[in-house]
PDB file of C-alpha atoms in Angstrom:
ATOM      1  CA  UNK J 242      80.651  -2.346 -41.523  1.00 90.00           C
ATOM      2  CA  UNK J 243      79.515  -5.613 -43.211  1.00 94.00           C
ATOM      3  CA  UNK J 244      81.191  -8.468 -41.088  1.00 94.00           C
ATOM      4  CA  UNK J 245      80.233 -11.867 -41.167  1.00 95.00           C
ATOM      5  CA  UNK J 246      80.904 -14.645 -38.847  1.00 96.00           C
ATOM      6  CA  UNK J 247      81.019 -18.555 -39.503  1.00 97.00           C
ATOM      7  CA  UNK J 248      80.889 -20.816 -36.111  1.00 97.00           C
ATOM      8  CA  UNK J 249      79.412 -24.283 -35.746  1.00 98.00           C
ATOM      9  CA  UNK J 250      82.266 -26.207 -37.133  1.00 98.00           C
ATOM     10  CA  UNK J 251      84.158 -29.095 -34.721  1.00 98.00           C
ATOM     11  CA  UNK J 252      85.403 -32.582 -34.653  1.00 98.00           C
ATOM     12  CA  UNK J 253      82.916 -35.307 -35.660  1.00 98.00           C
ATOM     13  CA  UNK J 254      82.671 -39.023 -35.923  1.00 98.00           C
ATOM     14  CA  UNK J 255      81.453 -40.240 -39.332  1.00 98.00           C
ATOM     15  CA  UNK J 256      77.317 -40.293 -39.227  1.00 98.00           C
ATOM     16  CA  UNK J 257      77.288 -37.070 -36.809  1.00 98.00           C
ATOM     17  CA  UNK J 258      75.506 -33.774 -37.284  1.00 98.00           C
ATOM     18  CA  UNK J 259      76.840 -30.457 -37.425  1.00 98.00           C
ATOM     19  CA  UNK J 260      75.306 -26.955 -37.676  1.00 98.00           C
ATOM     20  CA  UNK J 261      76.878 -24.863 -39.287  1.00 98.00           C
ATOM     21  CA  UNK J 262      76.073 -20.955 -38.819  1.00 98.00           C
ATOM     22  CA  UNK J 263      76.466 -17.703 -40.612  1.00 97.00           C
ATOM     23  CA  UNK J 264      75.724 -14.440 -39.001  1.00 97.00           C
ATOM     24  CA  UNK J 265      75.528 -10.874 -40.782  1.00 95.00           C
ATOM     25  CA  UNK J 266      76.370  -7.570 -38.910  1.00 94.00           C
ATOM     26  CA  UNK J 267      76.658  -4.628 -39.153  1.00 92.00           C
ATOM     27  CA  UNK J 268      74.084  -4.253 -42.592  1.00 87.00           C
ATOM     28  CA  UNK J 269      70.773  -2.724 -42.957  1.00 84.00           C
ATOM     29  CA  UNK J 270      70.288  -4.980 -45.871  1.00 90.00           C
ATOM     30  CA  UNK J 271      68.355  -8.424 -45.775  1.00 90.00           C
ATOM     31  CA  UNK J 272      69.705 -11.384 -47.281  1.00 93.00           C
ATOM     32  CA  UNK J 273      69.005 -12.504 -50.667  1.00 93.00           C
ATOM     33  CA  UNK J 274      71.382 -15.386 -51.512  1.00 95.00           C
ATOM     34  CA  UNK J 275      72.724 -17.813 -50.357  1.00 96.00           C
ATOM     35  CA  UNK J 276      76.148 -20.141 -51.569  1.00 98.00           C
ATOM     36  CA  UNK J 277      78.104 -22.107 -48.606  1.00 98.00           C
ATOM     37  CA  UNK J 278      81.569 -23.259 -50.463  1.00 98.00           C
ATOM     38  CA  UNK J 279      83.837 -26.155 -49.008  1.00 98.00           C
ATOM     39  CA  UNK J 280      87.560 -26.377 -50.002  1.00 97.00           C
ATOM     40  CA  UNK J 281      90.163 -28.814 -49.172  1.00 95.00           C
ATOM     41  CA  UNK J 282      93.755 -28.512 -49.498  1.00 90.00           C
ATOM     42  CA  UNK J 283      94.662 -30.381 -53.270  1.00 90.00           C
ATOM     43  CA  UNK J 284      90.999 -29.728 -54.498  1.00 92.00           C
ATOM     44  CA  UNK J 285      89.792 -27.383 -55.910  1.00 93.00           C
ATOM     45  CA  UNK J 286      86.752 -25.386 -53.993  1.00 96.00           C
ATOM     46  CA  UNK J 287      83.347 -27.070 -54.206  1.00 97.00           C
ATOM     47  CA  UNK J 288      79.457 -25.100 -54.131  1.00 98.00           C
ATOM     48  CA  UNK J 289      77.510 -27.601 -52.053  1.00 98.00           C
ATOM     49  CA  UNK J 290      74.518 -26.180 -51.416  1.00 98.00           C
ATOM     50  CA  UNK J 291      72.942 -22.399 -52.506  1.00 98.00           C
ATOM     51  CA  UNK J 292      69.626 -20.109 -52.198  1.00 97.00           C
ATOM     52  CA  UNK J 293      70.081 -18.591 -55.916  1.00 95.00           C
ATOM     53  CA  UNK J 294      66.846 -17.228 -55.523  1.00 87.00           C
ATOM     54  CA  UNK J 295      64.233 -17.088 -53.180  1.00 84.00           C
ATOM     55  CA  UNK J 296      63.273 -19.909 -51.039  1.00 86.00           C
ATOM     56  CA  UNK J 297      65.137 -21.938 -53.803  1.00 94.00           C
ATOM     57  CA  UNK J 298      67.680 -24.170 -52.781  1.00 97.00           C
ATOM     58  CA  UNK J 299      70.355 -26.558 -54.624  1.00 97.00           C
ATOM     59  CA  UNK J 300      72.765 -28.772 -53.460  1.00 98.00           C
ATOM     60  CA  UNK J 301      75.711 -30.735 -55.250  1.00 98.00           C
ATOM     61  CA  UNK J 302      75.409 -34.741 -55.213  1.00 98.00           C
ATOM     62  CA  UNK J 303      77.622 -35.522 -53.233  1.00 97.00           C
ATOM     63  CA  UNK J 304      75.327 -33.507 -50.456  1.00 98.00           C
ATOM     64  CA  UNK J 305      71.913 -33.828 -51.570  1.00 98.00           C
ATOM     65  CA  UNK J 306      69.848 -35.718 -48.955  1.00 98.00           C
ATOM     66  CA  UNK J 307      72.550 -35.105 -46.546  1.00 98.00           C
ATOM     67  CA  UNK J 308      72.874 -31.290 -46.216  1.00 98.00           C
ATOM     68  CA  UNK J 309      70.264 -28.305 -45.608  1.00 98.00           C
ATOM     69  CA  UNK J 310      71.185 -24.623 -46.543  1.00 98.00           C
ATOM     70  CA  UNK J 311      68.448 -22.303 -44.921  1.00 96.00           C
ATOM     71  CA  UNK J 312      68.478 -18.809 -43.408  1.00 94.00           C
ATOM     72  CA  UNK J 313      67.060 -16.604 -41.132  1.00 93.00           C
ATOM     73  CA  UNK J 314      66.224 -12.824 -42.183  1.00 87.00           C
ATOM     74  CA  UNK J 315      65.490 -11.867 -38.717  1.00 90.00           C
ATOM     75  CA  UNK J 316      68.480 -12.471 -37.225  1.00 93.00           C
ATOM     76  CA  UNK J 317      70.548 -12.215 -40.440  1.00 93.00           C
ATOM     77  CA  UNK J 318      72.067 -15.498 -39.965  1.00 96.00           C
ATOM     78  CA  UNK J 319      72.175 -18.543 -42.982  1.00 96.00           C
ATOM     79  CA  UNK J 320      72.641 -22.252 -41.491  1.00 98.00           C
ATOM     80  CA  UNK J 321      73.903 -25.181 -42.799  1.00 98.00           C
ATOM     81  CA  UNK J 322      72.832 -28.322 -41.688  1.00 98.00           C
ATOM     82  CA  UNK J 323      75.119 -31.303 -42.271  1.00 98.00           C
ATOM     83  CA  UNK J 324      73.584 -35.473 -41.506  1.00 98.00           C
ATOM     84  CA  UNK J 325      74.760 -38.382 -41.924  1.00 98.00           C
ATOM     85  CA  UNK J 326      78.824 -36.815 -42.379  1.00 98.00           C
ATOM     86  CA  UNK J 327      80.988 -38.833 -44.507  1.00 98.00           C
ATOM     87  CA  UNK J 328      85.135 -38.687 -43.864  1.00 97.00           C
ATOM     88  CA  UNK J 329      84.723 -37.392 -47.196  1.00 96.00           C
ATOM     89  CA  UNK J 330      83.011 -33.941 -45.872  1.00 97.00           C
ATOM     90  CA  UNK J 331      85.883 -32.910 -44.040  1.00 97.00           C
ATOM     91  CA  UNK J 332      86.840 -29.684 -45.375  1.00 98.00           C
ATOM     92  CA  UNK J 333      87.309 -25.706 -44.311  1.00 98.00           C
ATOM     93  CA  UNK J 334      83.632 -24.463 -45.465  1.00 98.00           C
ATOM     94  CA  UNK J 335      82.844 -20.886 -46.385  1.00 98.00           C
ATOM     95  CA  UNK J 336      78.790 -19.037 -47.116  1.00 98.00           C
ATOM     96  CA  UNK J 337      79.050 -15.730 -49.399  1.00 97.00           C
ATOM     97  CA  UNK J 338      75.808 -14.001 -48.706  1.00 97.00           C
ATOM     98  CA  UNK J 339      74.983 -11.769 -51.398  1.00 96.00           C
ATOM     99  CA  UNK J 340      72.330  -8.658 -49.392  1.00 94.00           C
ATOM    100  CA  UNK J 341      69.404  -6.954 -50.782  1.00 93.00           C
ATOM    101  CA  UNK J 342      71.960  -3.783 -51.689  1.00 93.00           C
ATOM    102  CA  UNK J 343      73.488  -6.368 -54.475  1.00 94.00           C
ATOM    103  CA  UNK J 344      76.814  -6.937 -52.328  1.00 95.00           C
ATOM    104  CA  UNK J 345      78.074 -10.525 -51.475  1.00 96.00           C
ATOM    105  CA  UNK J 346      80.308 -10.755 -48.821  1.00 96.00           C
ATOM    106  CA  UNK J 347      82.976 -13.877 -47.171  1.00 97.00           C
ATOM    107  CA  UNK J 348      82.339 -15.611 -44.107  1.00 97.00           C
ATOM    108  CA  UNK J 349      85.821 -16.193 -42.696  1.00 97.00           C
ATOM    109  CA  UNK J 350      85.838 -19.910 -42.976  1.00 97.00           C
ATOM    110  CA  UNK J 351      85.262 -22.678 -40.470  1.00 97.00           C
ATOM    111  CA  UNK J 352      87.226 -25.934 -40.300  1.00 98.00           C
ATOM    112  CA  UNK J 353      84.823 -29.400 -40.168  1.00 98.00           C
ATOM    113  CA  UNK J 354      86.940 -32.697 -39.726  1.00 98.00           C
ATOM    114  CA  UNK J 355      84.764 -36.094 -40.443  1.00 98.00           C
ATOM    115  CA  UNK J 356      87.182 -39.308 -38.113  1.00 97.00           C
ATOM    116  CA  UNK J 357      86.766 -42.479 -36.658  1.00 92.00           C
TER     117      UNK J 357
END
């Protein structure tokens, strides 16, 4: 059974950095696409970064220049490197990974809190 386990969240001060990981297990299929979402109570879910095809990357304007999305197919893991974090980045972050089986799977979410 395919399972996605997220890790790397936590609490940091403004200007700090975190790297979120999303590890895929239980699948023989390679990672094809990646999406990182975040959600805060009172706000709708926001797509912050994506690998929609090949090595192409895209970012929300709010995180562009600060966040970097990547994947490591050898480790079956995707990452979201977050630098220069701001209080507005506080949210629960979710990975969504599409495999070459053409099925998508969600991570359980990890909390990121940015405050002084």
